Short mmCIF file of C-alpha atoms and ligand atoms in Angstrom, two decimals:
data_model
loop_
_atom_site.label_atom_id
_atom_site.label_comp_id
_atom_site.label_asym_id
_atom_site.label_seq_id
_atom_site.Cartn_x
_atom_site.Cartn_y
_atom_site.Cartn_z
CA MET A 1 153.32 76.11 72.63
CA PRO A 2 154.81 73.02 72.05
CA ASP A 3 154.91 71.96 68.14
CA LYS A 4 153.02 69.16 66.99
CA VAL A 5 154.92 66.47 65.18
CA LYS A 6 153.73 66.37 61.52
CA LYS A 7 151.24 63.11 61.17
CA THR A 8 153.28 60.65 59.49
CA PRO A 9 151.66 57.96 56.71
CA LYS A 10 150.01 55.27 57.81
CA GLU A 11 153.12 52.71 59.81
CA GLU A 12 155.09 50.36 58.10
CA SER A 13 154.33 47.26 60.31
CA ASP A 14 157.77 46.45 60.29
CA GLU A 15 158.66 49.90 61.88
CA LEU A 16 156.57 49.42 64.94
CA LEU A 17 158.56 47.68 67.44
CA THR A 18 162.64 47.23 67.42
CA LEU A 19 164.23 44.49 70.36
CA ASP A 20 167.64 45.42 71.00
CA TYR A 21 169.67 43.06 72.89
CA ASN A 22 173.20 44.21 72.54
CA ASN A 23 173.45 44.66 76.16
CA LEU A 24 172.96 41.38 77.61
CA THR A 25 175.76 39.81 75.41
CA GLU A 26 179.50 38.69 76.75
CA GLU A 27 180.27 41.31 74.71
CA ALA A 28 178.95 44.47 76.57
CA LEU A 29 179.03 43.01 79.51
CA GLY A 30 182.27 40.98 79.98
CA ASN A 31 183.38 38.73 83.37
CA GLY A 32 181.13 35.96 82.14
CA LYS A 33 177.78 38.05 82.86
CA GLY A 34 176.30 38.20 79.44
CA LEU A 35 175.21 35.29 77.07
CA SER A 36 177.82 33.53 75.09
CA ALA A 37 177.83 32.41 71.58
CA ASP A 38 176.90 28.88 73.62
CA ASP A 39 174.07 30.33 75.03
CA PHE A 40 173.15 31.11 71.76
CA ALA A 41 173.35 28.95 70.10
CA ARG A 42 171.28 26.63 73.07
CA MET A 43 168.85 29.77 72.77
CA LYS A 44 168.16 28.43 68.84
CA GLN A 45 167.13 24.81 69.85
CA LEU A 46 165.05 26.55 72.73
CA LEU A 47 163.08 28.90 70.35
CA THR A 48 162.38 25.82 67.97
CA ASP A 49 161.01 23.55 70.48
CA ALA A 50 158.56 26.21 72.23
CA HIS A 51 157.41 27.45 68.86
CA LYS A 52 156.50 23.74 67.81
CA GLU A 53 154.74 23.74 70.97
CA VAL A 54 153.07 26.95 71.04
CA GLU A 55 151.81 26.14 67.50
CA ALA A 56 150.47 22.93 68.59
CA ARG A 57 148.39 24.36 71.19
CA TYR A 58 147.05 27.12 69.26
CA LYS A 59 146.07 24.72 66.84
CA ASN A 60 144.51 22.89 68.97
CA GLY A 61 142.40 25.81 69.91
CA GLU A 62 144.26 25.99 73.51
CA LEU A 63 145.28 29.70 73.29
CA PRO A 64 142.00 32.04 72.04
CA PHE A 65 143.64 35.06 72.95
CA MET A 66 145.46 34.69 69.72
CA ASP A 67 142.74 34.78 67.56
CA LEU A 68 141.95 37.83 69.10
CA PRO A 69 143.11 40.47 66.75
CA ARG A 70 140.41 39.28 64.11
CA ASP A 71 137.68 39.51 65.82
CA GLN A 72 135.67 41.29 63.82
CA GLU A 73 132.02 41.04 65.41
CA ILE A 74 133.00 42.77 68.48
CA LEU A 75 134.52 45.81 66.72
CA LYS A 76 130.83 46.22 65.05
CA SER A 77 129.40 46.15 68.76
CA VAL A 78 131.43 48.48 70.54
CA ARG A 79 131.69 51.16 67.36
CA LYS A 80 127.82 51.42 68.19
CA LEU A 81 128.74 51.85 71.76
CA ALA A 82 131.21 54.86 71.14
CA ASP A 83 128.83 56.67 69.06
CA MET A 84 126.61 56.49 72.35
CA ALA A 85 129.15 57.25 75.05
CA ARG A 86 130.03 60.34 72.30
CA LYS A 87 126.04 61.51 72.05
CA LYS A 88 125.07 61.07 75.48
CA PHE A 89 127.77 60.53 78.25
CA GLU A 90 130.36 62.87 79.47
CA ASN A 91 132.18 60.08 82.02
CA VAL A 92 132.70 56.65 81.20
CA VAL A 93 133.41 54.51 84.85
CA VAL A 94 134.96 51.11 84.32
CA LEU A 95 134.17 49.18 87.47
CA GLY A 96 136.54 46.41 87.37
CA ILE A 97 140.09 44.80 88.44
CA GLY A 98 143.56 43.25 87.72
CA GLY A 99 142.76 41.82 83.72
CA SER A 100 139.24 43.77 83.69
CA ALA A 101 141.46 46.85 84.32
CA LEU A 102 144.70 47.60 83.69
CA GLY A 103 145.10 46.95 80.12
CA THR A 104 142.40 49.25 79.53
CA SER A 105 144.06 51.63 82.18
CA ALA A 106 147.86 51.05 80.18
CA VAL A 107 145.78 52.00 76.63
CA PHE A 108 144.16 54.61 77.79
CA GLN A 109 147.21 56.72 78.89
CA ALA A 110 149.22 56.16 75.89
CA LEU A 111 146.86 56.80 73.13
CA ARG A 112 144.86 59.72 74.79
CA PRO A 113 146.05 62.69 75.79
CA LEU A 114 147.54 62.82 79.16
CA ASN A 115 145.46 65.80 79.70
CA HIS A 116 141.86 63.81 78.40
CA ASN A 117 140.23 63.85 81.55
CA ASP A 118 141.10 67.86 82.04
CA LEU A 119 140.12 68.99 79.24
CA GLN A 120 136.78 70.97 78.74
CA SER A 121 134.33 69.05 76.67
CA GLN A 122 134.26 71.60 73.95
CA LYS A 123 138.15 70.07 73.76
CA ARG A 124 137.85 66.86 74.65
CA ALA A 125 134.66 65.48 72.01
CA TRP A 126 135.12 62.22 73.94
CA PRO A 127 133.77 60.61 77.48
CA ARG A 128 136.11 60.66 80.11
CA LEU A 129 137.78 57.49 81.57
CA THR A 130 138.21 56.51 84.90
CA VAL A 131 138.80 52.98 85.81
CA CYS A 132 138.24 52.09 89.26
CA GLU A 133 140.55 49.41 90.71
CA ASN A 134 140.45 49.68 93.92
CA VAL A 135 138.05 49.61 96.49
CA ASP A 136 139.61 52.03 98.90
CA PRO A 137 136.51 53.92 100.24
CA GLU A 138 138.48 57.42 100.28
CA GLY A 139 139.19 56.70 96.20
CA PHE A 140 136.35 55.27 95.63
CA GLY A 141 133.87 57.98 97.84
CA ALA A 142 135.96 60.79 96.50
CA LEU A 143 134.88 59.79 92.62
CA LEU A 144 131.11 59.41 93.95
CA GLU A 145 131.09 62.49 95.08
CA GLY A 146 132.70 64.58 92.29
CA LEU A 147 130.09 62.46 89.37
CA ASP A 148 126.90 63.64 88.00
CA LEU A 149 125.00 60.27 87.61
CA LYS A 150 123.27 61.76 84.99
CA THR A 151 126.42 61.90 82.51
CA THR A 152 128.02 59.26 83.68
CA TYR A 153 128.37 55.85 81.80
CA PHE A 154 129.44 52.50 84.10
CA ASN A 155 130.98 50.24 82.23
CA VAL A 156 131.13 46.85 85.03
CA ILE A 157 133.57 44.44 83.97
CA SER A 158 134.37 41.09 85.58
CA LYS A 159 134.56 37.53 83.54
CA SER A 160 134.04 35.50 87.04
CA GLY A 161 131.18 37.50 87.59
CA ALA A 162 132.44 37.24 90.92
CA THR A 163 135.10 39.61 92.46
CA ALA A 164 134.69 40.66 95.79
CA GLU A 165 136.43 44.72 94.84
CA THR A 166 134.06 44.91 91.29
CA MET A 167 130.61 43.08 93.14
CA SER A 168 130.78 45.42 95.53
CA GLN A 169 131.51 48.92 93.57
CA PHE A 170 128.79 47.58 91.20
CA MET A 171 126.52 47.02 93.93
CA ILE A 172 127.33 50.74 95.55
CA ILE A 173 126.69 52.06 91.82
CA TYR A 174 123.30 50.00 91.32
CA ASP A 175 121.82 51.59 94.55
CA GLN A 176 122.85 55.06 93.18
CA LEU A 177 121.98 55.31 90.03
CA GLN A 178 118.05 53.49 91.08
CA ARG A 179 118.21 56.41 93.67
CA THR A 180 119.17 59.19 92.06
CA LEU A 181 117.70 58.31 88.34
CA GLY A 182 115.08 55.65 89.29
CA ARG A 183 115.19 51.77 88.92
CA SER A 184 113.99 51.90 85.15
CA SER A 185 117.25 54.28 83.96
CA ILE A 186 119.68 51.93 85.39
CA LYS A 187 120.07 50.27 82.24
CA ASP A 188 120.47 52.94 79.89
CA HIS A 189 123.92 53.73 82.69
CA LEU A 190 125.30 50.25 82.91
CA LEU A 191 126.91 47.69 80.70
CA VAL A 192 127.84 44.44 81.37
CA THR A 193 130.83 42.64 80.58
CA THR A 194 131.21 39.23 81.75
CA ASP A 195 131.37 35.50 81.00
CA PRO A 196 128.55 35.14 78.44
CA GLU A 197 126.96 32.22 80.50
CA LYS A 198 127.83 31.65 84.10
CA GLY A 199 128.15 33.84 86.73
CA VAL A 200 126.06 35.76 89.10
CA LEU A 201 126.58 39.23 87.16
CA ARG A 202 125.30 37.54 83.88
CA LYS A 203 122.23 36.12 85.72
CA ILE A 204 121.47 39.40 87.13
CA ALA A 205 122.22 41.33 84.05
CA VAL A 206 119.45 38.83 81.86
CA ASP A 207 117.17 39.27 84.73
CA MET A 208 117.48 42.91 84.58
CA GLY A 209 117.68 43.71 80.74
CA PHE A 210 121.19 45.24 80.75
CA GLN A 211 123.27 45.61 78.07
CA THR A 212 125.90 42.81 78.19
CA LEU A 213 129.57 42.27 76.16
CA PRO A 214 130.76 38.60 76.47
CA VAL A 215 133.89 37.89 77.66
CA PRO A 216 135.17 34.96 75.23
CA PRO A 217 135.59 31.52 77.51
CA GLY A 218 139.32 30.92 77.51
CA VAL A 219 140.69 33.77 77.72
CA GLY A 220 142.24 34.70 81.09
CA GLY A 221 141.79 38.20 82.78
CA ARG A 222 145.22 39.18 81.99
CA PHE A 223 145.01 38.48 78.05
CA SER A 224 141.61 40.11 77.80
CA VAL A 225 142.49 43.69 76.53
CA LEU A 226 141.59 43.48 73.16
CA THR A 227 138.53 41.61 73.97
CA ALA A 228 135.31 43.75 74.79
CA VAL A 229 136.79 44.42 78.01
CA GLY A 230 139.18 46.29 76.69
CA LEU A 231 137.61 47.93 73.55
CA ALA A 232 134.52 48.47 74.52
CA PRO A 233 135.56 51.53 77.08
CA LEU A 234 138.36 52.52 74.80
CA ALA A 235 136.00 52.91 72.11
CA MET A 236 133.86 54.90 74.00
CA VAL A 237 136.44 57.75 74.93
CA GLY A 238 137.81 58.02 71.29
CA VAL A 239 141.05 55.46 71.19
CA ASN A 240 141.13 54.25 67.74
CA VAL A 241 140.41 50.30 68.84
CA THR A 242 140.52 49.32 64.95
CA GLU A 243 144.28 50.18 64.53
CA LEU A 244 144.64 48.86 67.82
CA LEU A 245 143.57 45.47 66.71
CA LEU A 246 145.41 46.09 63.42
CA GLY A 247 149.11 46.13 65.34
CA ALA A 248 147.94 43.32 67.37
CA GLN A 249 146.66 41.17 64.10
CA LYS A 250 150.41 41.92 62.67
CA ALA A 251 152.07 40.84 65.83
CA GLN A 252 150.53 37.17 65.72
CA ASP A 253 151.07 37.10 61.90
CA ASP A 254 154.86 38.19 63.33
CA ALA A 255 154.61 35.80 66.08
CA ARG A 256 153.56 32.71 63.80
CA ARG A 257 156.89 32.87 61.50
CA GLN A 258 160.36 31.28 62.41
CA PRO A 259 161.11 31.91 65.67
CA GLN A 260 164.63 33.08 65.61
CA GLN A 261 163.82 36.28 63.84
CA ASN A 262 160.49 36.22 66.46
CA LYS A 263 160.45 39.35 68.87
CA ALA A 264 158.35 37.73 71.25
CA TYR A 265 159.86 34.66 71.01
CA VAL A 266 163.49 36.12 71.43
CA PHE A 267 162.23 38.29 73.94
CA ALA A 268 160.82 35.08 76.17
CA ALA A 269 164.18 33.08 75.40
CA LEU A 270 166.81 35.50 76.71
CA ASN A 271 164.87 36.53 79.55
CA HIS A 272 164.77 32.78 80.26
CA LEU A 273 168.27 32.59 79.78
CA MET A 274 169.13 35.33 81.91
CA THR A 275 167.44 33.88 84.61
CA ARG A 276 168.42 30.59 84.30
CA GLU A 277 172.33 30.80 83.09
CA LYS A 278 172.71 34.06 85.31
CA LYS A 279 170.55 33.81 87.90
CA ARG A 280 168.91 37.49 86.93
CA ASN A 281 165.68 37.01 89.08
CA ILE A 282 164.11 40.40 88.45
CA LEU A 283 163.05 41.97 85.61
CA VAL A 284 163.22 45.55 85.76
CA PHE A 285 160.45 47.48 83.04
CA MET A 286 161.32 50.90 82.57
CA PRO A 287 158.99 53.30 79.83
CA TYR A 288 161.11 56.17 79.08
CA ALA A 289 157.74 58.09 78.38
CA ASP A 290 154.65 59.41 80.58
CA SER A 291 152.35 57.54 78.29
CA LEU A 292 153.60 54.64 78.46
CA ALA A 293 153.90 54.24 82.49
CA ARG A 294 150.97 51.84 83.00
CA VAL A 295 152.20 49.60 80.07
CA ALA A 296 154.50 48.56 83.02
CA ASP A 297 151.32 48.12 85.38
CA TRP A 298 149.93 45.75 83.02
CA PHE A 299 152.90 43.91 81.80
CA GLY A 300 153.84 43.19 85.63
CA GLN A 301 150.36 41.83 86.42
CA LEU A 302 151.20 39.43 82.96
CA TRP A 303 154.26 38.46 83.55
CA ASN A 304 153.97 37.83 87.47
CA GLU A 305 150.37 36.51 87.58
CA SER A 306 151.84 33.90 84.36
CA LEU A 307 155.17 33.14 85.72
CA GLY A 308 155.27 32.86 89.32
CA LYS A 309 154.44 29.00 89.97
CA ASN A 310 155.57 26.67 92.19
CA VAL A 311 155.01 23.46 90.30
CA ARG A 312 156.19 22.34 86.47
CA LEU A 313 153.49 20.92 84.74
CA ASP A 314 155.59 17.58 84.95
CA GLY A 315 155.01 17.92 88.32
CA GLN A 316 158.14 18.75 89.62
CA PRO A 317 159.07 21.81 91.70
CA ASN A 318 159.63 24.90 89.78
CA LEU A 319 162.66 27.13 90.99
CA LEU A 320 163.13 29.47 88.41
CA ALA A 321 161.22 32.99 88.26
CA GLN A 322 161.37 36.36 87.37
CA THR A 323 159.13 38.62 88.89
CA ALA A 324 158.83 42.31 86.70
CA VAL A 325 159.09 45.70 88.83
CA LYS A 326 158.57 48.64 87.28
CA ALA A 327 159.72 51.67 87.30
CA LEU A 328 159.57 54.96 85.19
CA GLY A 329 162.60 56.95 82.79
CA ALA A 330 164.17 59.68 83.70
CA THR A 331 162.44 59.62 86.99
CA ASP A 332 163.48 56.88 88.53
CA GLN A 333 167.07 57.37 87.34
CA HIS A 334 166.98 59.92 90.43
CA SER A 335 165.61 57.23 92.88
CA GLN A 336 166.24 53.44 91.75
CA LEU A 337 169.10 53.56 89.22
CA GLN A 338 172.03 53.41 92.25
CA MET A 339 170.54 50.24 93.43
CA TYR A 340 170.55 48.53 89.40
CA MET A 341 173.63 49.96 88.83
CA GLU A 342 175.53 49.04 91.94
CA GLY A 343 173.56 46.62 93.98
CA THR A 344 172.62 42.95 93.89
CA GLU A 345 173.03 41.51 91.18
CA GLU A 346 169.67 40.00 90.39
CA LYS A 347 168.05 42.28 88.22
CA THR A 348 167.82 42.91 84.33
CA VAL A 349 166.53 45.88 83.05
CA CYS A 350 164.35 46.03 80.04
CA PHE A 351 163.82 49.67 78.87
CA LEU A 352 160.37 50.52 76.92
CA GLY A 353 161.49 53.83 74.60
CA VAL A 354 160.01 56.16 71.84
CA GLU A 355 162.11 57.02 68.98
CA ASN A 356 159.58 59.78 67.85
CA PHE A 357 157.23 61.42 70.33
CA ARG A 358 153.87 63.56 69.15
CA HIS A 359 154.59 66.60 70.97
CA VAL A 360 158.32 68.29 70.12
CA VAL A 361 158.90 70.85 72.86
CA PRO A 362 162.14 72.81 71.88
CA ILE A 363 164.75 73.94 75.15
CA PRO A 364 165.36 77.64 74.45
CA SER A 365 168.87 78.44 73.52
CA ILE A 366 169.12 80.71 76.95
CA PHE A 367 171.70 81.26 79.39
CA LYS A 368 174.35 80.46 77.51
CA GLU A 369 177.23 81.92 79.57
CA HIS A 370 176.74 79.31 81.49
CA GLY A 371 178.39 76.04 80.98
CA GLU A 372 176.22 73.97 83.09
CA LEU A 373 173.21 74.73 80.93
CA ALA A 374 174.16 76.41 77.41
CA TYR A 375 174.07 72.23 76.44
CA LEU A 376 170.40 72.51 76.93
CA GLY A 377 169.56 74.81 74.89
CA GLY A 378 168.87 74.05 71.32
CA HIS A 379 167.78 70.63 71.91
CA ASN A 380 164.34 69.60 72.95
CA LEU A 381 163.04 67.19 75.75
CA GLY A 382 162.13 64.32 73.97
CA GLU A 383 165.92 64.43 72.92
CA LEU A 384 166.90 64.78 76.40
CA LEU A 385 164.92 61.69 77.66
CA ASN A 386 166.10 59.18 75.03
CA PHE A 387 169.37 60.55 75.41
CA GLU A 388 169.27 59.84 79.35
CA ARG A 389 167.45 56.37 78.44
CA ARG A 390 170.93 55.37 75.59
CA GLY A 391 173.23 57.11 78.52
CA THR A 392 171.55 55.21 81.10
CA ALA A 393 171.93 51.95 78.95
CA ARG A 394 175.51 51.79 78.08
CA ALA A 395 176.24 52.76 81.78
CA LEU A 396 174.68 49.55 83.03
CA ALA A 397 176.41 47.46 80.64
CA GLU A 398 179.82 49.26 81.34
CA ASN A 399 179.01 47.95 84.99
CA GLY A 400 178.01 44.60 84.02
CA ARG A 401 174.29 45.34 84.74
CA PRO A 402 172.22 43.27 81.68
CA ASN A 403 170.13 45.33 79.78
CA LEU A 404 167.75 45.25 76.77
CA SER A 405 165.55 47.62 75.08
CA LEU A 406 161.64 47.79 73.51
CA LEU A 407 161.66 50.39 71.08
CA LEU A 408 158.40 51.67 69.73
CA SER A 409 159.10 53.81 66.94
CA ARG A 410 156.19 56.18 67.80
CA VAL A 411 153.44 55.71 70.05
CA SER A 412 150.02 54.97 67.94
CA PRO A 413 147.06 52.48 68.16
CA MET A 414 149.01 50.28 65.59
CA SER A 415 152.64 50.11 67.74
CA ILE A 416 150.71 49.99 70.92
CA GLY A 417 148.05 46.65 69.57
CA TYR A 418 151.76 45.57 68.66
CA LEU A 419 153.67 45.85 71.75
CA LEU A 420 150.57 44.71 73.43
CA HIS A 421 150.13 41.22 71.82
CA THR A 422 153.76 40.88 71.34
CA LEU A 423 154.58 40.59 74.98
CA GLU A 424 151.53 38.26 75.82
CA VAL A 425 152.74 35.85 73.12
CA ALA A 426 155.88 36.65 74.75
CA THR A 427 154.83 35.42 78.26
CA VAL A 428 152.97 32.24 76.86
CA VAL A 429 156.40 31.26 75.26
CA SER A 430 158.10 31.83 78.38
CA GLY A 431 155.77 29.38 80.16
CA HIS A 432 156.76 26.74 77.99
CA LEU A 433 160.42 27.58 78.39
CA TYR A 434 160.06 27.40 82.25
CA GLY A 435 157.57 24.32 81.76
CA ILE A 436 154.72 25.76 83.87
CA ASP A 437 151.03 26.67 82.73
CA PRO A 438 151.07 30.03 82.35
CA LEU A 439 147.21 30.52 81.99
CA ASN A 440 146.10 29.67 85.36
CA GLN A 441 146.42 31.96 88.59
CA PRO A 442 145.91 29.32 91.79
CA GLY A 443 148.41 31.05 93.54
CA VAL A 444 145.75 33.81 94.04
CA GLU A 445 143.10 31.81 95.85
CA LEU A 446 143.87 31.15 99.44
CA SER A 447 143.69 35.04 99.72
CA LYS A 448 140.36 35.09 98.98
CA ASN A 449 138.91 32.37 100.32
CA PHE A 450 140.27 34.36 103.86
CA THR A 451 138.56 37.42 102.44
CA TYR A 452 135.30 35.49 102.35
CA GLY A 453 135.79 33.69 105.37
CA LEU A 454 136.18 37.05 107.19
CA LEU A 455 133.08 38.71 105.45
CA GLY A 456 130.93 35.45 105.85
CA ARG A 457 130.32 34.35 102.74
CA ASP A 458 127.80 31.15 102.90
CA GLY A 459 130.34 28.14 102.48
CA TYR A 460 133.23 29.93 103.75
CA SER A 461 133.34 29.56 107.60
CA ALA A 462 136.00 26.87 107.69
CA PHE A 463 139.08 30.14 106.20
CA ASN A 464 137.33 32.10 108.94
CA GLU A 465 138.07 29.84 111.69
CA ARG A 466 141.56 29.02 110.33
CA PHE A 467 142.44 32.71 109.76
CA ASN A 468 141.70 33.32 113.40
CA LYS A 469 143.58 30.14 115.04
CA GLY A 470 145.99 31.20 117.28
CA LEU A 471 145.28 34.86 117.12
CA SER A 472 145.74 35.28 120.71
CA GLN A 473 148.95 34.30 120.48
CA LYS A 474 149.70 35.64 117.23
CA LYS A 475 149.14 39.34 118.88
CA LYS A 476 152.28 38.76 120.85
CA TYR A 477 154.49 39.94 118.05
CA ILE A 478 152.86 42.67 117.31
CA LEU A 479 154.44 46.28 119.05
CA LYS A 480 152.37 49.30 119.85
O1 PA5 B 1 144.52 38.07 85.14
C1 PA5 B 1 143.14 37.47 85.74
O2 PA5 B 1 142.44 36.33 85.93
C2 PA5 B 1 142.98 38.84 87.31
O3 PA5 B 1 143.68 39.37 87.42
C3 PA5 B 1 141.42 38.98 87.14
O4 PA5 B 1 141.40 39.33 86.17
C4 PA5 B 1 140.87 39.24 87.96
O5 PA5 B 1 141.28 38.24 89.35
C5 PA5 B 1 139.59 40.05 87.85
O6 PA5 B 1 138.88 38.64 87.60
P1 PA5 B 1 137.29 38.98 87.12
O7 PA5 B 1 137.45 39.18 85.98
O8 PA5 B 1 136.77 37.57 87.43
O9 PA5 B 1 136.46 39.74 88.16
#
């Protein structure tokens, strides 16, 4: 059996996260590929200006996500729910998508044991968690087949209360609960998290007397993991949400300090400079820990939906952007790395590492007679993974490939809260550096409108007509 690492005393906040950007410098990369002393001098000014602007917007109440780490009210509500869920339910199922789902999945995977859902109930102590994002009939159908509705609590989460995927799931579950347990029991199995006033979901919840939690106005989906959106389901499956918020509080306090030493601002400015000065338009976000794999999905949405804008706030076209893509170390060393090392040079790699893993799994000192294996014995798997991360970072740098590392001292509620909030602030800072609005997502509307048109939603027939226009001509270009 693997040894458990001894519990450490409460972490000092300054140990929570380190940002190492040695491998972005000209010194490390050479041939004009890295950031020079001049670039760093420019960065100083960028940071100062961005800090002034972001502070002004925050003080003006335009960035309410920055106040979330200190919301004590929500903690009270979710603690009550957690007690209830622990006593009464075996399963918590989240119905939500995008910002209403990704943060919950990321934190759950980071902070509950990776086999949480597979453990027998005596060993688990808390309900299982399933986050249903997609409306794939095979995935959702399989879930429905395996669920015992009597022991399942559903949390339908939609800020707008209108998202087709989530509302379809809600309608299916409502119908199933009604048929199986009876209409009067639905409210005992359903929590609705949505806008405090607007939307059809809020209206239905009020009409039917469902328990509700609010998504604070002004907090967009991808910035909402520390609202009821993430905190309620996470508390119900045993995540220490109090410490998660404490870590985020620390990150928020740090983000308000002077920008030159500020991890959120420096992360944003470095990536901005690599994009603007070095044409590095892709950011490979690569955790080296299975528990952090879904943080890459969460970050991908945050970065891409916030920063992929074609018009600047001054009305000029925006020609700069950095697309976040995900990879997982060490797995993707055996799949993607060749391309990062020798392929086209538009990438910066951001490693997300863990210095102390929660488990130590020793590699036994056997097969000593085989030089190809003997060197492994006596190490442990965490060491192997970290040497691989460090070796890969160095190899990329020696090949002139820029990379930086975010390092968590350990994965804990505090450090995850710190990491997520820091990356949210970095995203807003990046928006300012690019001169775009990081809080909207106008580009996703048209595809939704075509879907509504195709499904026959009232008021969207023009999109149906537009979609079908010239369809026979387009068929020429389909091979069967
Ligand atoms: O970040 C966002 O705003 C989006 O990803 C939304 O979270 C997503 O579209 C789901 O929206 P809603 O919560 O309104 O159902």
